[in-house]
CSV table of C-alpha atoms in Angstrom, one decimal:
chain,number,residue,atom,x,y,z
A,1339,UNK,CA,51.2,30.3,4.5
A,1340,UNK,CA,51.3,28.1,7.5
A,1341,UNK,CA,53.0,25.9,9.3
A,1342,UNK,CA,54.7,25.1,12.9
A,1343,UNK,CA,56.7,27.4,14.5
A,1344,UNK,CA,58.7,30.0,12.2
A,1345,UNK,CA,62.2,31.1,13.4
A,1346,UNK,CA,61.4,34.9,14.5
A,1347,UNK,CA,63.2,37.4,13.4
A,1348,UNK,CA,63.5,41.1,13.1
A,1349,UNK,CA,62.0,43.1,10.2
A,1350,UNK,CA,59.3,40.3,9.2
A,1351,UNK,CA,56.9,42.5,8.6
A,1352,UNK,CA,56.7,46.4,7.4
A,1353,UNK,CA,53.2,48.3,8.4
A,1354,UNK,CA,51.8,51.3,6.8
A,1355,UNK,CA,49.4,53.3,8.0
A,1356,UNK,CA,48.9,56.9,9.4
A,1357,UNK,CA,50.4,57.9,13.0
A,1358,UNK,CA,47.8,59.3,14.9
A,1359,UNK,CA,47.5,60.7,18.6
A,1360,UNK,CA,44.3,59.4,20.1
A,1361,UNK,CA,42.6,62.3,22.0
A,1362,UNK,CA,39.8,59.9,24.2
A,1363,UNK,CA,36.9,60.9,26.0
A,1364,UNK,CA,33.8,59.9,27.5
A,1365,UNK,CA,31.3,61.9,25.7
A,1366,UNK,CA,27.4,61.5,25.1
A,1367,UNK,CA,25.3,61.6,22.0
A,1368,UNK,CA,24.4,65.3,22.1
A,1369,UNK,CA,28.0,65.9,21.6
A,1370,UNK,CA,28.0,63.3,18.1
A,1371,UNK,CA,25.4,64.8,17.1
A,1372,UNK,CA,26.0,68.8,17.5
A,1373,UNK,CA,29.2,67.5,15.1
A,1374,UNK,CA,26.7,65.4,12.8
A,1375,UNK,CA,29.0,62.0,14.0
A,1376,UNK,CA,27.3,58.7,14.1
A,1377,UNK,CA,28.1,55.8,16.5
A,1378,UNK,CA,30.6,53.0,15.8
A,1379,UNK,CA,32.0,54.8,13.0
A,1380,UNK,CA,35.2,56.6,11.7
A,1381,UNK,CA,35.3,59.6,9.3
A,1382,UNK,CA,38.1,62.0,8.1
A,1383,UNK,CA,37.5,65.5,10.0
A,1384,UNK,CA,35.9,68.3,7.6
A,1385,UNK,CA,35.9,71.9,8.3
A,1386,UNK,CA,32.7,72.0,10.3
A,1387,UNK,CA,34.8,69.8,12.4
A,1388,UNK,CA,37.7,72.4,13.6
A,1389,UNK,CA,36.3,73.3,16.9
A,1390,UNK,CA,36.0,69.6,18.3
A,1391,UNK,CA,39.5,69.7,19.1
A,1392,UNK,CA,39.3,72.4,21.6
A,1393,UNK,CA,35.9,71.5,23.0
A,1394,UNK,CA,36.8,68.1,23.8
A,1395,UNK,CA,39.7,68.7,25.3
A,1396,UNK,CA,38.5,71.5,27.5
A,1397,UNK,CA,34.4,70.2,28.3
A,1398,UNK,CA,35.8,66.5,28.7
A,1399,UNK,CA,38.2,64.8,30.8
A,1400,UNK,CA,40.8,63.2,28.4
A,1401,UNK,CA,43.7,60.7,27.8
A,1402,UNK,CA,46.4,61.0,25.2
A,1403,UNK,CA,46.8,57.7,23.4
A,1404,UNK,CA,49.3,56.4,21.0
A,1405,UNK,CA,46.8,55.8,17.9
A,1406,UNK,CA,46.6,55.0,14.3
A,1407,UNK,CA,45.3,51.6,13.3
A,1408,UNK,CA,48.0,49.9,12.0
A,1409,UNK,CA,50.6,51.3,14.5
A,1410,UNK,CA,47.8,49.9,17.1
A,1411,UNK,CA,48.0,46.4,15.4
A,1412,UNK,CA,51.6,46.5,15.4
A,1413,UNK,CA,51.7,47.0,19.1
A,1414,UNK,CA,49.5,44.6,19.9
A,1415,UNK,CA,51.4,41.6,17.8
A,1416,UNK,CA,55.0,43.0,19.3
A,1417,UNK,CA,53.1,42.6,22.8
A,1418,UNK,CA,52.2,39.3,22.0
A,1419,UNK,CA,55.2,38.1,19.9
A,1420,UNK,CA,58.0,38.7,22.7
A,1421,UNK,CA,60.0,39.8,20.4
A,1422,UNK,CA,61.3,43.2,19.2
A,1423,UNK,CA,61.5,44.5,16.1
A,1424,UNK,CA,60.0,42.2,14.5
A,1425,UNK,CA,57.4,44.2,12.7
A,1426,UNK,CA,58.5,47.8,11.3
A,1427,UNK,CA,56.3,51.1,10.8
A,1428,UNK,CA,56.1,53.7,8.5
A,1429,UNK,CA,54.1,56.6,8.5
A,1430,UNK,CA,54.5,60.7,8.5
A,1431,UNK,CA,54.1,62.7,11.7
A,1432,UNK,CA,55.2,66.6,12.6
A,1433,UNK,CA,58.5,67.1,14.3
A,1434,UNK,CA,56.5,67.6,17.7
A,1435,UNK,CA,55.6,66.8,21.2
A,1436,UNK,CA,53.3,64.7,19.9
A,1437,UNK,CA,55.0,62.5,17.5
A,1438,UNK,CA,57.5,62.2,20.2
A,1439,UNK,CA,55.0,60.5,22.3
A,1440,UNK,CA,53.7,58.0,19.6
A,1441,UNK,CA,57.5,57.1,19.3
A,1442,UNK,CA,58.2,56.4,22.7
A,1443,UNK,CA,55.2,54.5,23.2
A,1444,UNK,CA,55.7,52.5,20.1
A,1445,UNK,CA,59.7,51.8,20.7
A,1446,UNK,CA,58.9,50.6,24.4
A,1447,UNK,CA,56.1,48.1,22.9
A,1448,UNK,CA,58.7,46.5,20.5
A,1449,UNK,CA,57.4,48.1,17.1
A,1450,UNK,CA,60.8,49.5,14.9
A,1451,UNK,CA,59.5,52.8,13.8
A,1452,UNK,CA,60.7,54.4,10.7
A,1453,UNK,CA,58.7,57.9,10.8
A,1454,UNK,CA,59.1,60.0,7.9
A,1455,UNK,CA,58.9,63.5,9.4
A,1456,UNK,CA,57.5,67.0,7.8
A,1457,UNK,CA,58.3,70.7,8.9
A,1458,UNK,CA,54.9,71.8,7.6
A,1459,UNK,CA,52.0,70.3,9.9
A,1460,UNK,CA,51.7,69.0,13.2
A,1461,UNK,CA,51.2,65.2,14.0
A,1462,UNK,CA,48.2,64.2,13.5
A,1463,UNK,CA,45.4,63.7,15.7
A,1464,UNK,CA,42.1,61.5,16.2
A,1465,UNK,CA,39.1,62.3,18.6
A,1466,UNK,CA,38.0,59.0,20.1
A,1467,UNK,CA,34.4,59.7,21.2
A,1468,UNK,CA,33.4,57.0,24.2
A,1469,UNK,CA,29.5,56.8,24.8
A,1470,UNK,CA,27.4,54.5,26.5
A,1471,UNK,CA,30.3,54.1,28.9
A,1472,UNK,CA,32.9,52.7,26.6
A,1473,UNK,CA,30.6,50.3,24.2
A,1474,UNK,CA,30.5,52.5,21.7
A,1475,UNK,CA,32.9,54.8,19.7
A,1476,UNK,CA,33.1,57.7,17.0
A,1477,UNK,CA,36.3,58.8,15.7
A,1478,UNK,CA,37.3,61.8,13.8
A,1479,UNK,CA,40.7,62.1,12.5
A,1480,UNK,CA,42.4,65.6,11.4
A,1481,UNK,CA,45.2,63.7,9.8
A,1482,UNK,CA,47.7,66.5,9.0
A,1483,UNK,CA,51.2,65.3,8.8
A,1484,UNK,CA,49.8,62.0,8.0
A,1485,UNK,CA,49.0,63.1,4.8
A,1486,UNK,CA,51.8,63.9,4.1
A,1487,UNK,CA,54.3,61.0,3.9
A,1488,UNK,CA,55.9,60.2,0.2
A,1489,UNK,CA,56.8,57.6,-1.9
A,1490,UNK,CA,60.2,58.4,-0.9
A,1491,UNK,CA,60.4,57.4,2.0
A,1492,UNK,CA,59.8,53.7,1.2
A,1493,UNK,CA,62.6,54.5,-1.9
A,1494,UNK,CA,65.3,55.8,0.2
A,1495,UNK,CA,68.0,52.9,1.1
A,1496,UNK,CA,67.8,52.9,4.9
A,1497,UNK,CA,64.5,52.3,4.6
A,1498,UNK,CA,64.3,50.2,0.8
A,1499,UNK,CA,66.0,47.4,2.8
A,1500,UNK,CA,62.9,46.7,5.4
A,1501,UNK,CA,60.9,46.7,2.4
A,1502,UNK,CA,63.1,44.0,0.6
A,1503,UNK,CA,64.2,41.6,3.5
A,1504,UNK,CA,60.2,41.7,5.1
A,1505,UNK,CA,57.7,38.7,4.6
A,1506,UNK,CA,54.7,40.3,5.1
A,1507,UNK,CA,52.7,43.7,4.8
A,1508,UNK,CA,50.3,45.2,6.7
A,1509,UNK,CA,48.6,48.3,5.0
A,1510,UNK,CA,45.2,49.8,6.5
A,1511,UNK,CA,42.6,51.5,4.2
A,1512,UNK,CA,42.9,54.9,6.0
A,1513,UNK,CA,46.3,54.8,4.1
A,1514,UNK,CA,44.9,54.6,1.0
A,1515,UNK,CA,43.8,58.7,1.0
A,1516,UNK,CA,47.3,59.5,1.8
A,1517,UNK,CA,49.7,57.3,-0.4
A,1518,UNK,CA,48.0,54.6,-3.2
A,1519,UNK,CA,51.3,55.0,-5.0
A,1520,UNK,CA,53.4,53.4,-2.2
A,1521,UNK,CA,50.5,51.2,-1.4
A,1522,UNK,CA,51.2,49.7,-5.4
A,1523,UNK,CA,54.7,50.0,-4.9
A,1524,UNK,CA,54.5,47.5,-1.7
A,1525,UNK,CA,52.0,45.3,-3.6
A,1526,UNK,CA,54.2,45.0,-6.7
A,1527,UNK,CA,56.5,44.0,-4.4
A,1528,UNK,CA,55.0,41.8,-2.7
A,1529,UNK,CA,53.5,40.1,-5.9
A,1530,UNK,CA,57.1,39.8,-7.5
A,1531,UNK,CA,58.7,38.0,-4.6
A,1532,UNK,CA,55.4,35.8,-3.4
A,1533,UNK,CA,55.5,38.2,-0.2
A,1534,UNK,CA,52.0,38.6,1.9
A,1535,UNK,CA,50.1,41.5,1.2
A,1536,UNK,CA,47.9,42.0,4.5
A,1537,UNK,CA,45.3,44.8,4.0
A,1538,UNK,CA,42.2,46.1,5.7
A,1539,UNK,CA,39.2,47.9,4.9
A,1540,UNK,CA,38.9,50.0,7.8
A,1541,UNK,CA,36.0,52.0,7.3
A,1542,UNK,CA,32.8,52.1,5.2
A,1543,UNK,CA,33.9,55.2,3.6
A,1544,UNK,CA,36.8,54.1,2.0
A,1545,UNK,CA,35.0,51.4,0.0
A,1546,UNK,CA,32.8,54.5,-1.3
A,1547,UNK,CA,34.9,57.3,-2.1
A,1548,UNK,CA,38.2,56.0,-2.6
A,1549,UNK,CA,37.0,53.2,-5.1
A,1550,UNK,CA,39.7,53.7,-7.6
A,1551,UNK,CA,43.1,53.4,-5.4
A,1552,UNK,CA,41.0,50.6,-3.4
A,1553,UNK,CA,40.7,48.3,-6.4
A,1554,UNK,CA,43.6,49.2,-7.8
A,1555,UNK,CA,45.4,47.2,-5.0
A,1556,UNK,CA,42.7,44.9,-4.7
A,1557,UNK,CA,44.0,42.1,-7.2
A,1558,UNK,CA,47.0,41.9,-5.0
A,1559,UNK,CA,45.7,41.4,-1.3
A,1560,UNK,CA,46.4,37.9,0.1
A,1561,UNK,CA,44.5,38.4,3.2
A,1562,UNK,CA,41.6,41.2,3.5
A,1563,UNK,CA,39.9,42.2,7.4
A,1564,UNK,CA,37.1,43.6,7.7
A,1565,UNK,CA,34.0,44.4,10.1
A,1566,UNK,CA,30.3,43.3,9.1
A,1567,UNK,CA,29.6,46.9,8.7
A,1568,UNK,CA,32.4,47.5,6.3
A,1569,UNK,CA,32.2,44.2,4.1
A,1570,UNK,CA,28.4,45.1,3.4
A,1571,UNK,CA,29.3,48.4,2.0
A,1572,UNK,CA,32.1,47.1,0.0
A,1573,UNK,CA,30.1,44.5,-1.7
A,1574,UNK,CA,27.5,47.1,-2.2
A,1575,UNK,CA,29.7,49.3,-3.6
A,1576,UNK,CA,31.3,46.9,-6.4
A,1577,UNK,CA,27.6,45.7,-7.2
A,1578,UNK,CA,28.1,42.3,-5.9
A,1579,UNK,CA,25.2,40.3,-4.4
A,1580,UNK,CA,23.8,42.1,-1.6
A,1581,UNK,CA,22.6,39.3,1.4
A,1582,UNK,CA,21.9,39.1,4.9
A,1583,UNK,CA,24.2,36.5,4.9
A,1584,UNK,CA,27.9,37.2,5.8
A,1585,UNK,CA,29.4,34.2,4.9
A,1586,UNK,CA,28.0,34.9,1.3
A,1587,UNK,CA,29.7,38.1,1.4
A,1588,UNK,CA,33.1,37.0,2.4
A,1589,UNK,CA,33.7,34.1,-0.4
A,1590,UNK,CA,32.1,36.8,-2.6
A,1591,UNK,CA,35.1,39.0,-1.8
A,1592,UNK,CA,37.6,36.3,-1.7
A,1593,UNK,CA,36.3,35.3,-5.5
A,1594,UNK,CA,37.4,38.8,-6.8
A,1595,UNK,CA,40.3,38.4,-9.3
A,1596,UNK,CA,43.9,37.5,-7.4
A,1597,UNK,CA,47.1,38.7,-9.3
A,1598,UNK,CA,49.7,35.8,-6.9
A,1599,UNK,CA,48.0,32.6,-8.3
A,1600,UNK,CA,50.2,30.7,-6.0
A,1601,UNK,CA,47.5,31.2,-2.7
A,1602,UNK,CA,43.9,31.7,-2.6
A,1603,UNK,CA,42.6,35.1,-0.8
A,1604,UNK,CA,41.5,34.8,2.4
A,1605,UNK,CA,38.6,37.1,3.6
A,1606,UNK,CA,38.7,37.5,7.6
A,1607,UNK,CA,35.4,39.4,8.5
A,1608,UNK,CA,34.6,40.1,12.4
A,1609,UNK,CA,31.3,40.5,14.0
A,1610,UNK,CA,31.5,42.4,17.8
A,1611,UNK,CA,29.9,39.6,20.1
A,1612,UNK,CA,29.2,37.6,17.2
A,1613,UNK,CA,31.4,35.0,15.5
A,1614,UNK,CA,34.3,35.5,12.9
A,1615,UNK,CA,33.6,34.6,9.3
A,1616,UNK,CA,37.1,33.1,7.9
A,1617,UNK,CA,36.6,32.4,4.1
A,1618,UNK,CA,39.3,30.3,2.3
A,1619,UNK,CA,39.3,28.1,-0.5
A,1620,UNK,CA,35.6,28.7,-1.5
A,1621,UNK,CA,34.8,27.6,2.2
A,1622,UNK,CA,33.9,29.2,4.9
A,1623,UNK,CA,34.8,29.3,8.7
A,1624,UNK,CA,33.2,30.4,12.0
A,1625,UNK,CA,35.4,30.9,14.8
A,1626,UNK,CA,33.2,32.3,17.9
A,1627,UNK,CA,34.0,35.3,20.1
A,1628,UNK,CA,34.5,35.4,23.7
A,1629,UNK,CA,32.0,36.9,25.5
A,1630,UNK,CA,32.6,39.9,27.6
A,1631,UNK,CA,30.0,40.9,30.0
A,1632,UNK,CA,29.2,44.4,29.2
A,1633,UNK,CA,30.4,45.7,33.2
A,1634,UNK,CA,33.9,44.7,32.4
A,1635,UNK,CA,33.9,46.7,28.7
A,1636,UNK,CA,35.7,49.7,29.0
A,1637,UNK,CA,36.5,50.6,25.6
A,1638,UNK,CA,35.6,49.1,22.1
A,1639,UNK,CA,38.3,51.7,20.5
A,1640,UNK,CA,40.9,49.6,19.1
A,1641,UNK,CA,39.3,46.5,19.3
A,1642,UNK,CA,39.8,45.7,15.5
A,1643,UNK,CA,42.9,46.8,15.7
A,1644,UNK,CA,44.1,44.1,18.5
A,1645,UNK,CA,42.5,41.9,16.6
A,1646,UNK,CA,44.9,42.1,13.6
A,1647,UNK,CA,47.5,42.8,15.7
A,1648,UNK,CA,47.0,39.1,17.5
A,1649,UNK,CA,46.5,37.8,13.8
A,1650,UNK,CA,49.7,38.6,13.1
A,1651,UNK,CA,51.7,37.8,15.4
A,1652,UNK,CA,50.6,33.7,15.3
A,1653,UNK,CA,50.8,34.5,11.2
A,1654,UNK,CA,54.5,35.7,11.9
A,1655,UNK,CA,55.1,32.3,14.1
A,1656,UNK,CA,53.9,30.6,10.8
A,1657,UNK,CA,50.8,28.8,13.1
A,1658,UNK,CA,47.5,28.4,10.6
A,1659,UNK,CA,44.8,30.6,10.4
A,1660,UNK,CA,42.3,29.4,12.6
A,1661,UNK,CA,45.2,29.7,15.5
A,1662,UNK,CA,45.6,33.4,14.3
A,1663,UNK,CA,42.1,34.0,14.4
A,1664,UNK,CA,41.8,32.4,17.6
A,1665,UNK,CA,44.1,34.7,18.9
A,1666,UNK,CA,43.0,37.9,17.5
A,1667,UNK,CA,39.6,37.3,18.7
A,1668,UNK,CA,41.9,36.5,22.7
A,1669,UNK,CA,43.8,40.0,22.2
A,1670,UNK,CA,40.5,42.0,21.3
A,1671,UNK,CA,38.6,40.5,24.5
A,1672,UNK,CA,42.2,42.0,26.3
A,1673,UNK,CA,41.9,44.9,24.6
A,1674,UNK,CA,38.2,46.3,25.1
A,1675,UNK,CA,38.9,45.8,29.1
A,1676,UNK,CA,41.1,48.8,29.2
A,1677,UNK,CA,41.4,52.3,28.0
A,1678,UNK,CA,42.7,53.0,24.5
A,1679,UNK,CA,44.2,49.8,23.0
A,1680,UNK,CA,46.6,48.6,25.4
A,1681,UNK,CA,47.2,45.6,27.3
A,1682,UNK,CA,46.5,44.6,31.0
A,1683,UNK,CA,49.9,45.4,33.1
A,1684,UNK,CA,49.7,42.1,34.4
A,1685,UNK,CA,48.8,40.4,30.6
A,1686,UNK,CA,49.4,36.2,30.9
A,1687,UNK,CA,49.7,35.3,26.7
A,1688,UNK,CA,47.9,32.0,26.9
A,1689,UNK,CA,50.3,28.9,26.1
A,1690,UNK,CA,49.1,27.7,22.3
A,1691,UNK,CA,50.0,32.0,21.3
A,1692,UNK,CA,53.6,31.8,23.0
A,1693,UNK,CA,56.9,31.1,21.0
A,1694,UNK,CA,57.9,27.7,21.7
């Protein structure tokens, strides 16, 4: 899984996830709570959360950002990696202003994007709620078009062929209310031909109400992310030892039954401010974050998200894991400086991160 300095190439890896536009705003806690939203969290909209759209948009002052958490991570590696097209993207929009925007963006940052598009709903959106000025965030995504993508899409030559000649896979667990059929169909995959199979858990709601697709693909994931927040609730949910101690927790999760015999699972867990948990071959692994003073935070949204995407990108130079944590836990520092989950204009990649 590691090693120095893989030749890049295009198509290395294939992400799947949902295409979101991120509708940002600096909002306050009345606002999360008139909606019954909590802080630092991320939900799928309901009905009672229709109107949040409009209010947001005309109460609040704010930005339209290209979104979606794996199309964010993918960004974020192609910023870092210098290199186009090296990761691919796959994910349903609307045939819209919208999706034209998350296209653009993506395409200028490097990312190959292989939409699959529906005539029947718009692209979908996600409210990204700021409050206590940027530090913390609630997002509610209406997911629409998102939903929709198909099996199909991954089956349809043009598109089989990134599938076949990629090395890795990224899937987020917001993907697994859309598609857990394509999700297998990736893992299979993956399995068969020794592949990586990169997923993350995203949210604590996944681990409790979409249990069954979850552990379905389980056996197969290589490498697992996840926050402190999100590993707790996913050992809860599977009735495994419940400790303050996160270490515990992560070789508890990397001890779960493996399909690819060939490599151990790795469990990557991330902490905010505190440090990352790596646990690997019954060991575990503290790498520490880098502080931030809270007057240059801006925006925590997408913070997890740069930090897989800077995972990736060492993982795709074939560097070893504590390098690729090292530099997940550099991009998420860049990251939470700015608005939405891009880059400083005037970014310098530090040397040990660069393509040699």
């Amino acid at each position: 899984m590691s090693g120095d300095n893989k030749v890049l190439r295009e198509g290395m890896l294939v992400g799947l996830c949902n295409p979101l536009l991120d509708i940002s705003a600096a909002t306050d806690v009345a606002f999360l709570e008139k909606y019954d939203l909590q802080l630092n969290n991320a939900i799928l909209a309901e009905e009672k959360h229709r109107p949040l759209y409009k209010e947001l948009v005309s109460q609040y002052k704010v930005d339209y950002i290209a979104g979606g958490s794996g199309q964010n991570a993918l960004r974020v590696a192609q910023r870092v990696l210098e290199k186009p097209n090296a990761t691919v993207f796959m994910g349903c929009v609307g045939k819209d202003e919208y999706s034209e925007i998350l296209q653009t963006k993506a395409r200028s940052e490097g990312v190959n994007v292989r939409y699959q598009y529906t005539d029947t709903e718009s692209t979908g959106t996600c409210a990204v709620l700021l409050t206590n000025n940027g530090a913390n965030r609630s997002l509610c995504a209406n997911l629409a078009a998102a939903n929709l993508f198909t099996k199909h899409h991954v089956e349809i030559p043009e598109n089989r062929k990134f599938i076949d000649e990629a090395d890795f896979f990224y899937i987020t667990g917001f993907f697994l209310t859309v598609n857990p059929d394509t999700i297998m169909e990736v893992a299979r995959h993956a399995n068969a031909e020794n592949k990586i199979l990169m997923m993350n858990l995203s949210a604590p709601f996944l681990s409790q109400f979409f249990k069954e697709p979850l552990m379905q693909a389980f056996p197969y994931i290589d490498i697992l992310f996840g926050n402190e927040t999100e590993a707790e609730t996913f050992v809860k949910e599977q009735n495994l030892p419940v400790t303050n101690d996160m270490s515990e927790i992560a070789l508890s999760i990397a001890a779960l039954p493996k399909e690819n015999h060939k490599r151990k699972r790795i469990v990557i867990i991330t902490q905010g401010k505190d440090d990352v948990i790596i646990a690997q071959d019954g060991k575990v692994t503290r790498i520490a974050a880098i502080n931030v003073p809270d007057d240059k935070i801006v925006d925590t949204n997408g913070a997890g998200d740069a930090f897989v995407g800077g995972f990736i990108s060492q993982l795709l130079h074939g560097r070893p894991i504590d390098v690729c944590v090292r530099c997940g836990v550099w991009a998420a520092t860049q990251i939470i400086q700015q608005d939405g989950c891009t880059f400083p204009t005037d970014l310098q990649i530090p040397k040990e991160f660069r393509a040699v």
